[in-house]
């Protein structure tokens, strides 16, 4: 069985995000970029499934700018066997990515697609669901545990106030939640090996996908600054402020 | 106290300081009468909190007139007892002199009061797009004044040097009450003796630091950490040399397998499965070129079998979790009532030096578990011995005093230092002679007499 893993290049989770002065977008110039944390978890899960046996190949795919090759190489250092980079002009919408993945699924016929539940840059949480709808594959989203048993896949998902266990018929799409696993570190010898692993470079046109931008970001604004606190002289002053300024009493 | 009764003293202090800035309640006496060294009992008679340089000066004059002993106190994170007041002294805490001035982006400096917390100074620099590079595990509590008084080092010394390298100006009140403006923030200033450097690392024995102008620099970009398993101590030096010849390192730290197994018992994951006697954490600024050089250096280390395996951080989160392997060591060890030592030798001497200490302890104290870590790129080793369960604390520390003697004999033979970055304080003063000659120490007494002729400043510290 093949596993297809989708990964996205995003701003590093720990970088303090700055908004461009014209409020058109987040400022990405000279900012550390990394693999989306949920995608890392997806890669790790695929590698663990392969280590358990029954998985022949892990294919990692990224749709986006040419530099996404770095994230594909990272995934290959962690254990993915080969990569597919689909370059786009500018950011691709969730639907464009889902359609691109559909084209790759048709070509590669994976038994399982694992991806992050959402990317931390756009926070959309929809590509996995869209891919499932477009391909008719079963979906198990927000997975915190997955087990393969023949052509069945058991997915435990985190839902409000508890856990839900699903049984899916493969092929299936699974999106990874935070507690699915803890990704390993990339080993230096594996990073060297990853450089020699095969990587196909395609464009959207190669796959017959048309990039359509149906949503336009109007404005990006930073959260309002918190006002500094004040000290009051005594309880009476505090009560007065709470009554007359904060109006909570 | 000579010359002043208790009530007279308190009223004299209240005359200098605001009433709420003079304290003699037990809680404050205990909290501000000692540092992180747990071996001493706090017993000051009062704690004062100056808010201005003039108050500090008035206190020094009062102390000279009545033979009072003054102990400067910062963030109290010291590990050598330098800020301990166990002898009826007056503690001078800089908790309220903590202002951080505007960052001057042209001079690349910031002027701060001594009570400014190191981490807040780092953050102020960062807000201005600059970087204060002195950093260590206790930076969230330690004060700049204490950093300067002890010439603090830490984890970035290999690239940026010690605190001494970042002090461009100091305002001090000497033990005679004179206010001196030393070097005034200048980069170039060849006008005779540079007293600034006498105050840096003086551990409060010459006077009080009341203001400092610190140099700042460009922040590093895309820091990336590599953790390597090292097959033998000799291998570490080869690894250091290989990487240093290729790229500029911002850190080169090491720890032993005993250390790694401790921190991994407390929630951290091993970087890789293969076990090695020692591990190295090195850090560099990532660029495509640097990555290629790191890979080439790593290949060379693998080919020579100096390294058994290695991992690299792929993002900031992993950078922090890899650093946690090294930075959590001290805290994790604390639960085992460790004996700690902070020593240094020339970098090239580290392997033989470490092997000799290991051998001495293995022979004399076979049940002692040693945990090594340190800034090996600076020749600075932290020796930690965990208390065996069957020994009482007293018996263990008595045995450690004997270990001290053995360790410091070896330090002396290697021409090393009995205190690499923690200072001398009370803990190391009887061992100072292992590093400083009799002539040295006599001159140190002479310098002390010039700045503090009456001996009111932190008496009993540093100088034997």
Short mmCIF file of C-alpha atoms in Angstrom, two decimals, chain B:
data_model
loop_
_atom_site.label_atom_id
_atom_site.label_comp_id
_atom_site.label_asym_id
_atom_site.label_seq_id
_atom_site.Cartn_x
_atom_site.Cartn_y
_atom_site.Cartn_z
CA UNK B 1 27.06 47.21 65.51
CA UNK B 2 29.90 49.55 66.21
CA UNK B 3 28.93 53.09 66.88
CA UNK B 4 25.18 52.71 66.24
CA UNK B 5 22.50 51.08 68.35
CA UNK B 6 19.68 49.24 66.62
CA UNK B 7 17.18 52.09 66.93
CA UNK B 8 19.74 54.69 65.89
CA UNK B 9 20.61 52.57 62.86
CA UNK B 10 17.00 52.15 61.78
CA UNK B 11 16.31 55.83 62.19
CA UNK B 12 19.50 56.72 60.26
CA UNK B 13 18.42 54.37 57.45
CA UNK B 14 14.89 55.80 57.41
CA UNK B 15 16.49 59.22 57.13
CA UNK B 16 18.18 58.15 53.87
CA UNK B 17 15.49 55.89 52.38
CA UNK B 18 11.72 56.03 52.12
CA UNK B 19 10.25 54.29 55.15
CA UNK B 20 8.83 51.37 53.13
CA UNK B 21 12.26 50.81 51.58
CA UNK B 22 13.87 49.89 54.91
CA UNK B 23 12.90 46.42 56.06
CA UNK B 24 13.84 44.24 59.01
CA UNK B 25 10.98 41.73 58.96
CA UNK B 26 12.13 38.10 58.99
CA UNK B 27 10.64 37.29 55.56
CA UNK B 28 12.64 40.00 53.82
CA UNK B 29 15.78 39.31 55.87
CA UNK B 30 15.60 35.64 54.85
CA UNK B 31 14.70 36.20 51.20
CA UNK B 32 17.23 38.96 50.56
CA UNK B 33 19.98 37.68 52.85
CA UNK B 34 21.11 34.87 50.60
CA UNK B 35 21.42 33.72 46.99
CA UNK B 36 20.86 30.34 45.30
CA UNK B 37 23.77 28.83 47.26
CA UNK B 38 21.97 26.87 49.94
CA UNK B 39 24.95 26.30 52.22
CA UNK B 40 24.71 29.54 54.25
CA UNK B 41 22.26 30.98 56.75
CA UNK B 42 20.87 34.42 56.06
CA UNK B 43 21.30 36.76 59.03
CA UNK B 44 21.39 40.41 57.94
CA UNK B 45 20.12 43.09 60.30
CA UNK B 46 18.27 45.11 57.69
CA UNK B 47 17.50 45.23 53.99
CA UNK B 48 17.34 48.57 52.19
CA UNK B 49 16.00 49.27 48.72
CA UNK B 50 17.61 52.38 47.23
CA UNK B 51 15.84 54.22 44.43
CA UNK B 52 18.55 56.78 43.59
CA UNK B 53 22.33 56.98 43.31
CA UNK B 54 22.33 59.68 46.01
CA UNK B 55 20.73 57.29 48.48
CA UNK B 56 23.42 54.71 47.74
CA UNK B 57 26.09 57.32 48.28
CA UNK B 58 24.52 58.49 51.56
CA UNK B 59 24.41 54.89 52.78
CA UNK B 60 28.09 54.35 51.96
CA UNK B 61 29.02 57.50 53.86
CA UNK B 62 26.93 56.33 56.84
CA UNK B 63 28.60 52.91 56.69
CA UNK B 64 32.05 54.51 56.67
CA UNK B 65 31.18 56.71 59.64
CA UNK B 66 29.85 53.81 61.73
CA UNK B 67 31.73 50.77 60.44
CA UNK B 68 28.65 49.12 58.91
CA UNK B 69 29.01 46.21 56.48
CA UNK B 70 27.10 46.41 53.20
CA UNK B 71 26.14 43.49 50.94
CA UNK B 72 24.89 44.26 47.42
CA UNK B 73 22.00 42.10 46.28
CA UNK B 74 20.62 41.57 42.77
CA UNK B 75 18.48 38.72 41.45
CA UNK B 76 20.04 36.35 44.02
CA UNK B 77 20.71 33.65 41.45
CA UNK B 78 24.42 33.39 42.35
CA UNK B 79 25.94 29.99 43.08
CA UNK B 80 28.99 31.04 45.11
CA UNK B 81 27.51 32.88 48.07
CA UNK B 82 28.65 36.29 46.80
CA UNK B 83 25.39 37.94 47.87
CA UNK B 84 25.00 36.12 51.19
CA UNK B 85 24.61 38.25 54.34
CA UNK B 86 25.10 35.92 57.29
CA UNK B 87 26.90 38.28 59.63
CA UNK B 88 24.61 41.14 60.65
CA UNK B 89 25.22 43.13 57.48
CA UNK B 90 22.91 45.57 55.73
CA UNK B 91 21.69 44.16 52.43
CA UNK B 92 21.41 46.70 49.63
CA UNK B 93 18.85 45.37 47.18
CA UNK B 94 18.52 46.94 43.74
CA UNK B 95 15.00 45.58 43.17
CA UNK B 96 13.66 49.14 42.76
CA UNK B 97 16.52 50.55 40.69
CA UNK B 98 15.45 48.59 37.64
CA UNK B 99 14.82 51.15 34.91
CA UNK B 100 15.74 50.27 31.35
CA UNK B 101 16.42 53.36 29.23
CA UNK B 102 15.65 53.80 25.55
CA UNK B 103 17.76 51.75 23.20
CA UNK B 104 20.12 53.97 21.22
CA UNK B 105 20.08 52.36 17.79
CA UNK B 106 22.95 54.45 16.43
CA UNK B 107 25.35 53.73 19.29
CA UNK B 108 23.76 50.30 19.66
CA UNK B 109 23.63 50.68 23.42
CA UNK B 110 21.12 50.70 26.23
CA UNK B 111 21.62 52.33 29.62
CA UNK B 112 20.05 50.47 32.51
CA UNK B 113 19.92 50.54 36.29
CA UNK B 114 21.51 47.62 38.13
CA UNK B 115 18.22 45.97 39.13
CA UNK B 116 17.10 45.54 35.51
CA UNK B 117 16.31 41.87 34.89
CA UNK B 118 18.58 40.38 32.22
CA UNK B 119 15.70 38.95 30.18
CA UNK B 120 13.88 42.30 30.13
CA UNK B 121 17.06 43.95 28.83
CA UNK B 122 17.23 41.26 26.12
CA UNK B 123 13.59 41.98 25.24
CA UNK B 124 14.12 45.75 25.16
CA UNK B 125 16.98 45.21 22.71
CA UNK B 126 14.84 42.87 20.63
CA UNK B 127 12.04 45.44 20.38
CA UNK B 128 14.56 47.84 18.89
CA UNK B 129 15.74 45.20 16.40
CA UNK B 130 18.96 44.57 18.34
CA UNK B 131 20.34 41.84 20.59
CA UNK B 132 21.93 41.59 24.04
CA UNK B 133 23.81 38.34 23.70
CA UNK B 134 24.70 37.38 27.28
CA UNK B 135 22.27 34.59 28.13
CA UNK B 136 21.98 31.79 30.67
CA UNK B 137 19.34 29.65 32.36
CA UNK B 138 18.61 32.19 35.14
CA UNK B 139 18.20 35.23 32.87
CA UNK B 140 14.53 35.53 33.88
CA UNK B 141 15.54 36.45 37.47
CA UNK B 142 19.13 37.67 37.41
CA UNK B 143 19.93 41.39 37.48
CA UNK B 144 22.33 43.19 35.16
CA UNK B 145 24.14 44.60 38.21
CA UNK B 146 24.82 41.08 39.46
CA UNK B 147 25.79 39.95 35.96
CA UNK B 148 28.43 42.68 35.86
CA UNK B 149 29.61 42.16 39.43
CA UNK B 150 30.20 38.48 38.67
CA UNK B 151 31.14 38.89 34.98
CA UNK B 152 28.48 36.33 34.09
CA UNK B 153 29.07 34.01 31.15
CA UNK B 154 26.54 31.47 29.96
CA UNK B 155 25.63 29.67 26.79
CA UNK B 156 26.68 32.13 24.07
CA UNK B 157 30.22 32.87 25.26
CA UNK B 158 31.88 31.00 22.38
CA UNK B 159 30.47 33.56 19.96
CA UNK B 160 29.88 36.69 22.03
CA UNK B 161 32.18 36.52 25.06
CA UNK B 162 31.39 37.24 28.71
CA UNK B 163 29.44 40.14 30.28
CA UNK B 164 32.75 42.05 30.40
CA UNK B 165 32.72 42.34 26.62
CA UNK B 166 29.36 44.17 26.61
CA UNK B 167 29.86 46.80 29.32
CA UNK B 168 30.63 50.13 27.64
CA UNK B 169 30.05 52.34 30.64
CA UNK B 170 29.58 52.05 34.39
CA UNK B 171 28.48 54.47 37.03
CA UNK B 172 29.64 53.32 40.45
CA UNK B 173 29.65 54.46 44.06
CA UNK B 174 32.98 53.39 45.52
CA UNK B 175 33.53 52.16 49.07
CA UNK B 176 34.54 55.71 50.00
CA UNK B 177 31.33 57.21 48.62
CA UNK B 178 32.84 58.69 45.46
CA UNK B 179 30.64 58.59 42.35
CA UNK B 180 32.63 57.57 39.27
CA UNK B 181 31.53 57.60 35.65
CA UNK B 182 33.67 54.94 34.05
CA UNK B 183 34.29 54.91 30.27
CA UNK B 184 31.00 56.73 29.57
CA UNK B 185 29.78 54.42 26.83
CA UNK B 186 32.80 54.99 24.59
CA UNK B 187 34.08 52.30 22.25
CA UNK B 188 37.57 53.77 21.98
CA UNK B 189 39.06 55.41 25.05
CA UNK B 190 42.76 55.01 25.74
CA UNK B 191 43.18 57.32 28.70
CA UNK B 192 44.97 55.29 31.30
CA UNK B 193 43.75 52.69 33.79
CA UNK B 194 40.28 51.42 32.91
CA UNK B 195 38.64 51.08 36.32
CA UNK B 196 35.49 49.75 34.64
CA UNK B 197 37.19 46.40 34.27
CA UNK B 198 38.12 46.34 37.96
CA UNK B 199 34.47 46.66 38.90
CA UNK B 200 33.41 43.95 36.42
CA UNK B 201 33.78 40.70 38.35
CA UNK B 202 34.60 42.51 41.62
CA UNK B 203 31.66 40.82 43.39
CA UNK B 204 30.67 43.96 45.25
CA UNK B 205 33.98 44.27 47.07
CA UNK B 206 34.94 47.67 45.63
CA UNK B 207 31.64 49.56 45.51
CA UNK B 208 28.14 49.59 44.10
CA UNK B 209 27.25 49.58 40.41
CA UNK B 210 24.39 52.08 40.06
CA UNK B 211 24.11 52.30 36.27
CA UNK B 212 25.48 50.48 33.25
CA UNK B 213 25.64 51.20 29.55
CA UNK B 214 25.56 47.95 27.64
CA UNK B 215 26.59 47.31 24.06
CA UNK B 216 24.13 45.61 21.72
CA UNK B 217 24.55 43.88 18.40
CA UNK B 218 22.65 42.51 15.42
CA UNK B 219 20.40 39.60 16.35
CA UNK B 220 21.37 36.19 14.98
CA UNK B 221 19.18 34.81 12.22
CA UNK B 222 17.59 31.36 11.93
CA UNK B 223 19.45 29.70 14.79
CA UNK B 224 19.66 25.98 14.27
CA UNK B 225 20.76 23.35 16.78
CA UNK B 226 22.52 20.07 16.10
CA UNK B 227 22.82 17.38 18.78
CA UNK B 228 25.52 14.76 18.24
CA UNK B 229 26.34 11.58 20.12
CA UNK B 230 30.09 11.42 20.70
CA UNK B 231 31.93 8.13 21.01
CA UNK B 232 34.74 9.37 23.30
CA UNK B 233 35.99 12.49 25.03
CA UNK B 234 38.89 12.80 22.59
CA UNK B 235 36.28 12.78 19.84
CA UNK B 236 34.70 15.95 21.23
CA UNK B 237 37.80 18.02 20.55
CA UNK B 238 37.99 16.71 17.00
CA UNK B 239 34.31 17.49 16.49
CA UNK B 240 34.78 21.00 17.90
CA UNK B 241 37.75 21.61 15.64
CA UNK B 242 36.00 20.24 12.56
CA UNK B 243 32.93 22.42 13.03
CA UNK B 244 34.84 25.51 14.15
CA UNK B 245 36.99 25.32 11.05
CA UNK B 246 33.85 25.25 8.88
CA UNK B 247 31.36 27.69 10.40
CA UNK B 248 30.85 30.27 13.11
CA UNK B 249 29.30 28.55 16.10
CA UNK B 250 26.97 30.39 18.46
CA UNK B 251 27.15 27.60 21.05
CA UNK B 252 29.06 24.39 21.66
CA UNK B 253 27.75 22.67 24.77
CA UNK B 254 28.24 19.17 26.03
CA UNK B 255 26.63 16.80 28.52
CA UNK B 256 27.21 13.23 29.58
CA UNK B 257 24.92 10.22 29.06
CA UNK B 258 24.20 10.34 32.81
CA UNK B 259 22.84 13.85 32.28
CA UNK B 260 20.75 12.91 29.25
CA UNK B 261 19.25 9.93 31.06
CA UNK B 262 18.27 12.25 33.95
CA UNK B 263 16.46 14.80 31.78
CA UNK B 264 14.77 12.10 29.71
CA UNK B 265 13.39 10.56 32.91
CA UNK B 266 11.69 13.90 33.43
CA UNK B 267 9.65 14.17 30.27
CA UNK B 268 12.05 14.98 27.41
CA UNK B 269 12.58 12.62 24.48
CA UNK B 270 15.98 11.25 23.54
CA UNK B 271 17.24 12.96 20.37
CA UNK B 272 18.01 9.54 18.84
CA UNK B 273 18.12 5.92 20.00
CA UNK B 274 21.87 5.33 19.85
CA UNK B 275 23.55 5.87 23.22
CA UNK B 276 26.91 7.59 23.54
CA UNK B 277 29.07 8.51 26.55
CA UNK B 278 28.82 12.21 25.68
CA UNK B 279 26.60 14.49 23.64
CA UNK B 280 27.29 17.82 22.02
CA UNK B 281 24.80 20.54 21.26
CA UNK B 282 26.09 23.00 18.70
CA UNK B 283 24.25 25.96 17.31
CA UNK B 284 24.78 28.11 14.21
CA UNK B 285 23.00 30.63 12.06
CA UNK B 286 21.30 28.75 9.27
CA UNK B 287 21.87 29.67 5.62
CA UNK B 288 22.04 27.39 2.59
CA UNK B 289 25.84 27.70 2.67
CA UNK B 290 26.12 27.01 6.39
CA UNK B 291 23.88 23.95 6.04
CA UNK B 292 26.14 22.49 3.37
CA UNK B 293 29.22 23.13 5.54
CA UNK B 294 27.54 21.54 8.57
CA UNK B 295 26.68 18.48 6.51
CA UNK B 296 30.24 18.19 5.23
CA UNK B 297 31.63 18.57 8.75
CA UNK B 298 29.20 15.97 10.03
CA UNK B 299 30.19 13.51 7.29
CA UNK B 300 33.83 13.97 8.22
CA UNK B 301 33.01 13.28 11.89
CA UNK B 302 31.05 10.15 10.94
CA UNK B 303 33.82 8.85 8.70
CA UNK B 304 36.28 9.18 11.58
CA UNK B 305 33.83 7.49 13.97
CA UNK B 306 33.95 10.47 16.36
CA UNK B 307 30.19 10.73 16.12
CA UNK B 308 27.66 7.91 16.42
CA UNK B 309 24.55 9.78 15.32
CA UNK B 310 23.10 13.27 15.12
CA UNK B 311 19.91 15.25 14.70
CA UNK B 312 19.18 18.79 13.58
CA UNK B 313 16.34 21.15 14.50
CA UNK B 314 13.92 21.76 11.64
CA UNK B 315 12.04 24.62 13.28
CA UNK B 316 12.02 26.89 16.32
CA UNK B 317 10.06 24.41 18.42
CA UNK B 318 12.70 21.73 17.87
CA UNK B 319 15.45 24.28 18.50
CA UNK B 320 13.90 24.88 21.92
CA UNK B 321 13.29 21.22 22.74
CA UNK B 322 16.86 20.31 21.80
CA UNK B 323 18.16 23.17 23.98
CA UNK B 324 15.94 21.89 26.81
CA UNK B 325 18.09 18.72 26.89
CA UNK B 326 20.98 20.91 27.98
CA UNK B 327 19.21 23.70 29.85
CA UNK B 328 16.98 21.48 32.02
CA UNK B 329 20.00 19.62 33.41
CA UNK B 330 20.66 21.96 36.30
CA UNK B 331 17.06 22.01 37.48
CA UNK B 332 16.65 18.24 37.07
CA UNK B 333 19.83 17.60 39.06
CA UNK B 334 18.70 19.91 41.87
CA UNK B 335 16.31 17.22 43.14
CA UNK B 336 19.32 14.99 43.89
CA UNK B 337 21.06 17.46 46.26
CA UNK B 338 24.08 17.68 44.00
CA UNK B 339 27.57 18.90 44.75
CA UNK B 340 28.30 21.40 41.98
CA UNK B 341 31.51 22.77 40.68
CA UNK B 342 32.29 25.23 37.93
CA UNK B 343 35.82 24.94 36.61
CA UNK B 344 37.72 25.72 33.44
CA UNK B 345 40.91 24.81 31.66
CA UNK B 346 42.28 25.55 28.21
CA UNK B 347 39.94 24.06 25.61
CA UNK B 348 42.60 21.67 24.33
CA UNK B 349 43.21 20.34 27.85
CA UNK B 350 39.57 19.38 28.47
CA UNK B 351 39.72 15.63 27.59
CA UNK B 352 42.73 14.76 29.76
CA UNK B 353 41.52 17.04 32.54
CA UNK B 354 38.07 15.46 32.58
CA UNK B 355 39.50 11.93 32.47
CA UNK B 356 41.76 12.67 35.47
CA UNK B 357 38.86 13.95 37.56
CA UNK B 358 36.70 10.98 36.56
CA UNK B 359 39.53 8.63 37.59
CA UNK B 360 40.14 10.33 40.95
CA UNK B 361 36.47 10.16 41.85
CA UNK B 362 36.04 6.59 40.59
CA UNK B 363 38.89 5.45 42.84
CA UNK B 364 38.17 7.52 45.95
CA UNK B 365 34.37 7.62 45.82
CA UNK B 366 33.15 4.65 43.78
CA UNK B 367 29.47 5.16 44.74
CA UNK B 368 29.35 8.78 43.50
CA UNK B 369 27.43 9.34 40.27
CA UNK B 370 28.99 12.09 38.17
CA UNK B 371 26.96 14.24 35.80
CA UNK B 372 29.04 16.41 33.50
CA UNK B 373 27.86 19.27 31.39
CA UNK B 374 29.25 22.58 30.33
CA UNK B 375 30.33 25.09 27.78
CA UNK B 376 33.05 22.94 26.37
CA UNK B 377 33.79 25.34 23.54
CA UNK B 378 35.03 27.72 26.28
CA UNK B 379 36.84 25.02 28.29
CA UNK B 380 34.21 25.48 31.01
CA UNK B 381 32.99 22.32 32.74
CA UNK B 382 30.22 21.94 35.29
CA UNK B 383 30.97 18.96 37.52
CA UNK B 384 27.95 17.63 39.36
CA UNK B 385 27.96 14.75 41.81
CA UNK B 386 24.60 13.35 42.89
CA UNK B 387 24.17 12.44 46.53
CA UNK B 388 24.03 8.65 46.96
CA UNK B 389 20.84 7.73 48.81
CA UNK B 390 22.63 6.00 51.70
CA UNK B 391 24.61 9.14 52.68
CA UNK B 392 23.19 11.93 54.83
CA UNK B 393 23.45 15.43 53.43
CA UNK B 394 26.15 16.31 56.00
CA UNK B 395 28.25 13.21 55.29
CA UNK B 396 27.88 13.80 51.56
CA UNK B 397 28.97 17.43 51.70
CA UNK B 398 31.88 16.51 54.01
CA UNK B 399 33.01 13.96 51.44
CA UNK B 400 32.60 16.60 48.73
CA UNK B 401 34.94 18.93 50.59
CA UNK B 402 37.59 16.24 50.18
CA UNK B 403 36.62 15.92 46.51
CA UNK B 404 37.12 19.69 46.19
CA UNK B 405 40.71 19.38 47.32
CA UNK B 406 41.40 16.64 44.75
CA UNK B 407 39.61 18.49 41.97
CA UNK B 408 41.33 21.81 42.66
CA UNK B 409 44.76 20.15 42.81
CA UNK B 410 44.10 18.90 39.29
CA UNK B 411 42.79 22.34 38.21
CA UNK B 412 45.99 23.92 39.53
CA UNK B 413 48.19 21.40 37.75
CA UNK B 414 46.44 22.23 34.45
CA UNK B 415 46.70 25.98 35.04
CA UNK B 416 42.90 26.17 35.14
CA UNK B 417 40.36 28.22 37.06
CA UNK B 418 38.55 27.18 40.24
CA UNK B 419 35.64 29.35 39.18
CA UNK B 420 34.96 29.74 35.48
CA UNK B 421 31.81 31.82 35.59
CA UNK B 422 30.12 31.55 38.99
CA UNK B 423 32.57 33.80 40.84
CA UNK B 424 34.39 33.24 44.13
CA UNK B 425 32.09 34.60 46.83
CA UNK B 426 32.26 32.60 50.05
CA UNK B 427 32.27 29.19 48.41
CA UNK B 428 35.57 29.37 46.54
CA UNK B 429 37.66 31.90 48.44
CA UNK B 430 39.67 29.34 50.37
CA UNK B 431 40.56 27.75 47.01
CA UNK B 432 41.44 30.97 45.21
CA UNK B 433 45.16 30.24 45.63
CA UNK B 434 44.81 27.27 43.26
CA UNK B 435 44.27 29.74 40.43
CA UNK B 436 45.73 33.06 41.65
CA UNK B 437 49.28 33.36 42.98
CA UNK B 438 50.15 34.84 46.38
CA UNK B 439 51.48 37.96 44.63
CA UNK B 440 48.19 38.21 42.69
CA UNK B 441 46.10 37.95 45.82
CA UNK B 442 48.25 40.51 47.66
CA UNK B 443 47.67 42.98 44.82
CA UNK B 444 43.95 42.26 44.91
CA UNK B 445 43.96 43.24 48.59
CA UNK B 446 45.83 46.38 47.58
CA UNK B 447 43.20 47.30 44.98
CA UNK B 448 40.44 46.67 47.49
CA UNK B 449 42.15 49.03 49.96
CA UNK B 450 42.19 51.84 47.37
CA UNK B 451 38.48 51.71 46.60
CA UNK B 452 37.23 50.53 50.00
CA UNK B 453 39.79 51.44 52.65
CA UNK B 454 37.45 50.78 55.57
CA UNK B 455 36.39 47.38 54.29
CA UNK B 456 32.66 48.08 54.38
CA UNK B 457 31.92 46.58 50.95
CA UNK B 458 30.82 42.94 50.98
CA UNK B 459 33.38 41.98 53.65
CA UNK B 460 34.58 38.39 53.74
CA UNK B 461 33.80 37.72 50.09
CA UNK B 462 36.17 36.74 47.30
CA UNK B 463 39.45 37.62 49.03
CA UNK B 464 40.94 35.06 51.40
#
